[in-house]
Amino acid sequence: MPEPPTAVDPSIFRRLMGRWATGVSVVTARHGTADGGLTVNAMLSISLHPPSVLVALTSDADTTPLIEQSRVFAVNLLAADQRPVSERFARTIPASEKFRNLPVHRGVTGIALLDGTLGAAECRVVAWIPQYDHVLVVGDVVRQEVGRDAEPLLFFRSGYASVDGADRLSLPPRHPS
Ligand SMILES: Cc1cc2nc3c(=O)[nH]c(=O)nc-3n(C[C@H](O)[C@H](O)[C@H](O)COP(=O)(O)O)c2cc1C
């Protein structure tokens, strides 16, 4: 018989996961003429063959239905000096305010790609997996652009962090990143 689940304190779980350092992205979307976007650190690359990514989005975010309907999204990888962009896209404000005076260019999907990022990938949704209060969205990359060779914005212990003297790893050829 499997053990019954232990009572896991969500606030300690939040602290625990806060020790997992991530980059910060803005996931942008467009349905018809409506632009949307939100700050996302739950983003990872899945495979190189084909190039694909996964993002975990809260179901009640305004941007989530735009992606559900259009079946496309883009991940924009933020540089360390784009913290104000991250803060803006994490606020519960109308999308028009998020994009106000923000330099963007349009990708092949028509989605707004933020200027000044480390790079961006436009993706076509290939899996939509609702789980608890989130949806896991898998996308195949249809177009990519490598941007500035700058330091990344990081998220660690519930706050922003930066890379300090990071060593470049020499990865074996089969490593996914
Ligand atoms: C650093 C950081 C990381 C975040 N990561 C995620 C994430 O991975 N998934 C998510 O759904 N929301 C995430 N959020 C919260 C959303 O950005 C926030 O709920 C946003 O207001 C949603 O915007 P929208 O409702 O206009 O789509 C994050 C916020 C911050 C500050």
mmCIF file of C-alpha atoms and ligand atoms in Angstrom:
data_model
loop_
_atom_site.group_PDB
_atom_site.id
_atom_site.type_symbol
_atom_site.label_atom_id
_atom_site.label_comp_id
_atom_site.label_asym_id
_atom_site.label_seq_id
_atom_site.Cartn_x
_atom_site.Cartn_y
_atom_site.Cartn_z
ATOM 1 C CA MET A 1 0.000 0.000 0.000
ATOM 2 C CA PRO A 2 1.353 3.454 -0.855
ATOM 3 C CA GLU A 3 1.888 5.831 2.050
ATOM 4 C CA PRO A 4 -0.876 8.449 2.455
ATOM 5 C CA PRO A 5 0.315 11.914 1.387
ATOM 6 C CA THR A 6 1.910 13.925 4.176
ATOM 7 C CA ALA A 7 0.567 17.370 5.003
ATOM 8 C CA VAL A 8 2.901 19.648 3.087
ATOM 9 C CA ASP A 9 2.850 23.264 4.206
ATOM 10 C CA PRO A 10 2.377 25.455 1.077
ATOM 11 C CA SER A 11 4.250 28.396 2.615
ATOM 12 C CA ILE A 12 7.309 26.230 3.254
ATOM 13 C CA PHE A 13 6.922 24.778 -0.248
ATOM 14 C CA ARG A 14 7.019 28.354 -1.594
ATOM 15 C CA ARG A 15 10.234 28.983 0.385
ATOM 16 C CA LEU A 16 11.715 25.719 -0.831
ATOM 17 C CA MET A 17 10.955 26.493 -4.490
ATOM 18 C CA GLY A 18 12.327 29.997 -3.937
ATOM 19 C CA ARG A 19 15.722 28.353 -3.668
ATOM 20 C CA TRP A 20 15.410 27.249 -7.276
ATOM 21 C CA ALA A 21 16.974 30.073 -9.306
ATOM 22 C CA THR A 22 15.450 30.742 -12.712
ATOM 23 C CA GLY A 23 15.659 33.213 -15.531
ATOM 24 C CA VAL A 24 12.762 35.538 -16.205
ATOM 25 C CA SER A 25 10.769 35.679 -19.432
ATOM 26 C CA VAL A 26 7.800 37.616 -20.716
ATOM 27 C CA VAL A 27 5.353 35.400 -22.591
ATOM 28 C CA THR A 28 3.590 37.476 -25.241
ATOM 29 C CA ALA A 29 0.476 36.547 -27.200
ATOM 30 C CA ARG A 30 -1.887 37.941 -29.803
ATOM 31 C CA HIS A 31 -5.390 36.933 -30.770
ATOM 32 C CA GLY A 32 -6.918 38.972 -33.578
ATOM 33 C CA THR A 33 -5.707 42.475 -32.797
ATOM 34 C CA ALA A 34 -5.502 41.923 -29.028
ATOM 35 C CA ASP A 35 -1.986 41.816 -27.585
ATOM 36 C CA GLY A 36 -1.229 40.320 -24.185
ATOM 37 C CA GLY A 37 1.728 39.323 -22.099
ATOM 38 C CA LEU A 38 2.800 38.222 -18.656
ATOM 39 C CA THR A 39 5.993 37.644 -16.702
ATOM 40 C CA VAL A 40 6.839 33.941 -16.472
ATOM 41 C CA ASN A 41 9.673 32.124 -14.749
ATOM 42 C CA ALA A 42 8.095 28.682 -15.169
ATOM 43 C CA MET A 43 9.632 28.192 -18.599
ATOM 44 C CA LEU A 44 11.959 25.495 -19.852
ATOM 45 C CA SER A 45 13.160 24.006 -23.072
ATOM 46 C CA ILE A 46 11.921 20.462 -23.614
ATOM 47 C CA SER A 47 13.694 19.099 -26.657
ATOM 48 C CA LEU A 48 16.018 20.081 -29.481
ATOM 49 C CA HIS A 49 14.341 17.661 -31.939
ATOM 50 C CA PRO A 50 12.029 19.392 -32.458
ATOM 51 C CA PRO A 51 12.962 22.621 -30.645
ATOM 52 C CA SER A 52 10.175 22.980 -28.083
ATOM 53 C CA VAL A 53 9.425 24.754 -24.821
ATOM 54 C CA LEU A 54 7.006 24.449 -21.938
ATOM 55 C CA VAL A 55 5.444 27.295 -19.961
ATOM 56 C CA ALA A 56 3.188 26.990 -16.897
ATOM 57 C CA LEU A 57 0.498 29.684 -16.858
ATOM 58 C CA THR A 58 -2.084 30.475 -14.222
ATOM 59 C CA SER A 59 -5.512 29.743 -15.666
ATOM 60 C CA ASP A 60 -6.877 33.081 -14.522
ATOM 61 C CA ALA A 61 -4.193 35.239 -16.180
ATOM 62 C CA ASP A 62 -5.639 37.494 -18.901
ATOM 63 C CA THR A 63 -3.013 36.276 -21.361
ATOM 64 C CA THR A 64 -3.895 32.569 -21.007
ATOM 65 C CA PRO A 65 -7.138 32.647 -23.075
ATOM 66 C CA LEU A 66 -5.375 34.613 -25.823
ATOM 67 C CA ILE A 67 -2.969 31.686 -26.210
ATOM 68 C CA GLU A 68 -5.730 29.099 -25.902
ATOM 69 C CA GLN A 69 -7.609 30.746 -28.785
ATOM 70 C CA SER A 70 -4.733 31.742 -31.074
ATOM 71 C CA ARG A 71 -2.623 28.591 -30.396
ATOM 72 C CA VAL A 72 0.564 30.661 -30.596
ATOM 73 C CA PHE A 73 2.785 32.412 -28.055
ATOM 74 C CA ALA A 74 6.297 33.815 -27.753
ATOM 75 C CA VAL A 75 8.855 33.686 -24.962
ATOM 76 C CA ASN A 76 11.047 36.768 -24.547
ATOM 77 C CA LEU A 77 14.145 36.187 -22.401
ATOM 78 C CA LEU A 78 14.841 39.222 -20.231
ATOM 79 C CA ALA A 79 18.223 40.828 -19.658
ATOM 80 C CA ALA A 80 19.294 42.027 -16.198
ATOM 81 C CA ASP A 81 18.517 45.655 -17.090
ATOM 82 C CA GLN A 82 14.915 44.753 -18.043
ATOM 83 C CA ARG A 83 13.673 44.367 -14.485
ATOM 84 C CA PRO A 84 11.140 47.208 -14.999
ATOM 85 C CA VAL A 85 9.717 45.232 -17.943
ATOM 86 C CA SER A 86 9.350 42.155 -15.739
ATOM 87 C CA GLU A 87 7.620 44.235 -13.067
ATOM 88 C CA ARG A 88 5.275 45.793 -15.595
ATOM 89 C CA PHE A 89 4.186 42.464 -17.118
ATOM 90 C CA ALA A 90 3.649 40.958 -13.644
ATOM 91 C CA ARG A 91 1.056 43.604 -12.757
ATOM 92 C CA THR A 92 -2.682 43.104 -13.097
ATOM 93 C CA ILE A 93 -3.196 45.973 -15.489
ATOM 94 C CA PRO A 94 -4.747 46.181 -18.968
ATOM 95 C CA ALA A 95 -2.501 44.916 -21.756
ATOM 96 C CA SER A 96 -2.606 48.357 -23.386
ATOM 97 C CA GLU A 97 -0.771 49.729 -20.328
ATOM 98 C CA LYS A 98 1.758 46.899 -20.366
ATOM 99 C CA PHE A 99 2.723 47.714 -23.956
ATOM 100 C CA ARG A 100 2.521 51.522 -23.642
ATOM 101 C CA ASN A 101 5.738 53.143 -24.967
ATOM 102 C CA LEU A 102 7.445 49.770 -25.011
ATOM 103 C CA PRO A 103 9.603 49.165 -28.111
ATOM 104 C CA VAL A 104 8.508 45.943 -29.828
ATOM 105 C CA HIS A 105 8.732 44.337 -33.227
ATOM 106 C CA ARG A 106 6.404 41.791 -34.795
ATOM 107 C CA GLY A 107 7.322 38.177 -35.450
ATOM 108 C CA VAL A 108 5.992 35.877 -38.183
ATOM 109 C CA THR A 109 3.014 35.053 -35.976
ATOM 110 C CA GLY A 110 2.192 38.753 -35.566
ATOM 111 C CA ILE A 111 2.998 38.512 -31.862
ATOM 112 C CA ALA A 112 4.819 41.454 -30.243
ATOM 113 C CA LEU A 113 8.450 40.602 -29.482
ATOM 114 C CA LEU A 114 10.108 42.878 -26.947
ATOM 115 C CA ASP A 115 13.168 44.832 -28.059
ATOM 116 C CA GLY A 116 16.393 44.570 -26.056
ATOM 117 C CA THR A 117 15.948 41.000 -24.826
ATOM 118 C CA LEU A 118 18.486 38.169 -24.846
ATOM 119 C CA GLY A 119 16.333 36.546 -27.505
ATOM 120 C CA ALA A 120 12.878 35.247 -28.298
ATOM 121 C CA ALA A 121 11.144 32.132 -29.603
ATOM 122 C CA GLU A 122 7.774 32.127 -31.332
ATOM 123 C CA CYS A 123 5.902 28.900 -30.703
ATOM 124 C CA ARG A 124 2.904 26.970 -31.981
ATOM 125 C CA VAL A 125 0.918 25.233 -29.238
ATOM 126 C CA VAL A 126 1.151 21.441 -29.524
ATOM 127 C CA ALA A 127 -0.116 20.472 -26.053
ATOM 128 C CA TRP A 128 -2.477 22.180 -23.620
ATOM 129 C CA ILE A 129 -2.548 20.424 -20.261
ATOM 130 C CA PRO A 130 -4.731 21.922 -17.506
ATOM 131 C CA GLN A 131 -3.454 20.953 -14.041
ATOM 132 C CA TYR A 132 -4.810 22.382 -10.759
ATOM 133 C CA ASP A 133 -4.962 26.186 -11.150
ATOM 134 C CA HIS A 134 -2.406 26.233 -13.985
ATOM 135 C CA VAL A 135 -2.159 25.068 -17.553
ATOM 136 C CA LEU A 136 1.029 23.528 -18.948
ATOM 137 C CA VAL A 137 1.524 24.767 -22.479
ATOM 138 C CA VAL A 138 3.956 23.001 -24.801
ATOM 139 C CA GLY A 139 5.001 24.857 -27.924
ATOM 140 C CA ASP A 140 7.080 23.922 -30.955
ATOM 141 C CA VAL A 141 9.371 26.773 -31.949
ATOM 142 C CA VAL A 142 8.460 28.169 -35.376
ATOM 143 C CA ARG A 143 10.920 31.050 -35.360
ATOM 144 C CA GLN A 144 13.727 32.133 -33.073
ATOM 145 C CA GLU A 145 15.964 35.142 -32.720
ATOM 146 C CA VAL A 146 19.084 35.488 -30.612
ATOM 147 C CA GLY A 147 19.326 38.977 -29.139
ATOM 148 C CA ARG A 148 21.818 40.815 -26.957
ATOM 149 C CA ASP A 149 24.732 38.962 -25.410
ATOM 150 C CA ALA A 150 24.027 40.489 -21.991
ATOM 151 C CA GLU A 151 23.557 39.291 -18.411
ATOM 152 C CA PRO A 152 20.197 37.591 -17.706
ATOM 153 C CA LEU A 153 17.589 38.742 -15.209
ATOM 154 C CA LEU A 154 17.267 36.082 -12.517
ATOM 155 C CA PHE A 155 14.604 35.230 -9.931
ATOM 156 C CA PHE A 156 15.743 33.723 -6.630
ATOM 157 C CA ARG A 157 14.300 33.598 -3.084
ATOM 158 C CA SER A 158 11.177 35.482 -4.240
ATOM 159 C CA GLY A 159 13.263 38.375 -5.525
ATOM 160 C CA TYR A 160 15.311 39.504 -8.494
ATOM 161 C CA ALA A 161 18.955 38.517 -8.631
ATOM 162 C CA SER A 162 21.816 38.835 -11.038
ATOM 163 C CA VAL A 163 24.651 36.666 -12.235
ATOM 164 C CA ASP A 164 27.882 37.513 -10.485
ATOM 165 C CA GLY A 165 30.953 36.159 -12.160
ATOM 166 C CA ALA A 166 29.260 33.049 -13.551
ATOM 167 C CA ASP A 167 31.563 30.452 -15.055
ATOM 168 C CA ARG A 168 30.693 29.255 -18.519
ATOM 169 C CA LEU A 169 30.061 25.509 -18.467
ATOM 170 C CA SER A 170 31.431 23.239 -21.096
ATOM 171 C CA LEU A 171 28.429 20.977 -21.658
ATOM 172 C CA PRO A 172 28.526 17.559 -23.283
ATOM 173 C CA PRO A 173 27.008 17.636 -26.805
ATOM 174 C CA ARG A 174 23.770 15.841 -25.873
ATOM 175 C CA HIS A 175 22.781 18.286 -23.115
ATOM 176 C CA PRO A 176 19.376 19.809 -24.053
ATOM 177 C CA SER A 177 20.429 23.431 -23.610
HETATM 178 C C1 LIG B 1 9.260 36.831 -11.391
HETATM 179 C C2 LIG B 1 7.834 36.435 -11.701
HETATM 180 C C3 LIG B 1 7.578 35.197 -12.272
HETATM 181 C C4 LIG B 1 6.283 34.818 -12.595
HETATM 182 N N1 LIG B 1 6.086 33.596 -13.171
HETATM 183 C C5 LIG B 1 4.827 33.229 -13.540
HETATM 184 C C6 LIG B 1 4.637 31.983 -14.201
HETATM 185 O O1 LIG B 1 5.565 31.209 -14.427
HETATM 186 N N2 LIG B 1 3.374 31.661 -14.579
HETATM 187 C C7 LIG B 1 2.314 32.506 -14.346
HETATM 188 O O2 LIG B 1 1.192 32.164 -14.724
HETATM 189 N N3 LIG B 1 2.470 33.686 -13.695
HETATM 190 C C8 LIG B 1 3.699 34.067 -13.305
HETATM 191 N N4 LIG B 1 3.890 35.267 -12.675
HETATM 192 C C9 LIG B 1 2.708 36.105 -12.385
HETATM 193 C C10 LIG B 1 2.156 36.828 -13.622
HETATM 194 O O3 LIG B 1 3.191 37.554 -14.282
HETATM 195 C C11 LIG B 1 1.035 37.806 -13.182
HETATM 196 O O4 LIG B 1 -0.011 37.045 -12.617
HETATM 197 C C12 LIG B 1 0.497 38.688 -14.305
HETATM 198 O O5 LIG B 1 -0.215 39.756 -13.707
HETATM 199 C C13 LIG B 1 -0.480 38.024 -15.236
HETATM 200 O O6 LIG B 1 -0.832 38.974 -16.237
HETATM 201 P P1 LIG B 1 -2.149 38.848 -17.128
HETATM 202 O O7 LIG B 1 -3.287 38.512 -16.210
HETATM 203 O O8 LIG B 1 -2.321 40.210 -17.782
HETATM 204 O O9 LIG B 1 -1.925 37.790 -18.150
HETATM 205 C C14 LIG B 1 5.186 35.683 -12.325
HETATM 206 C C15 LIG B 1 5.449 36.927 -11.730
HETATM 207 C C16 LIG B 1 6.746 37.298 -11.425
HETATM 208 C C17 LIG B 1 7.011 38.634 -10.786
#
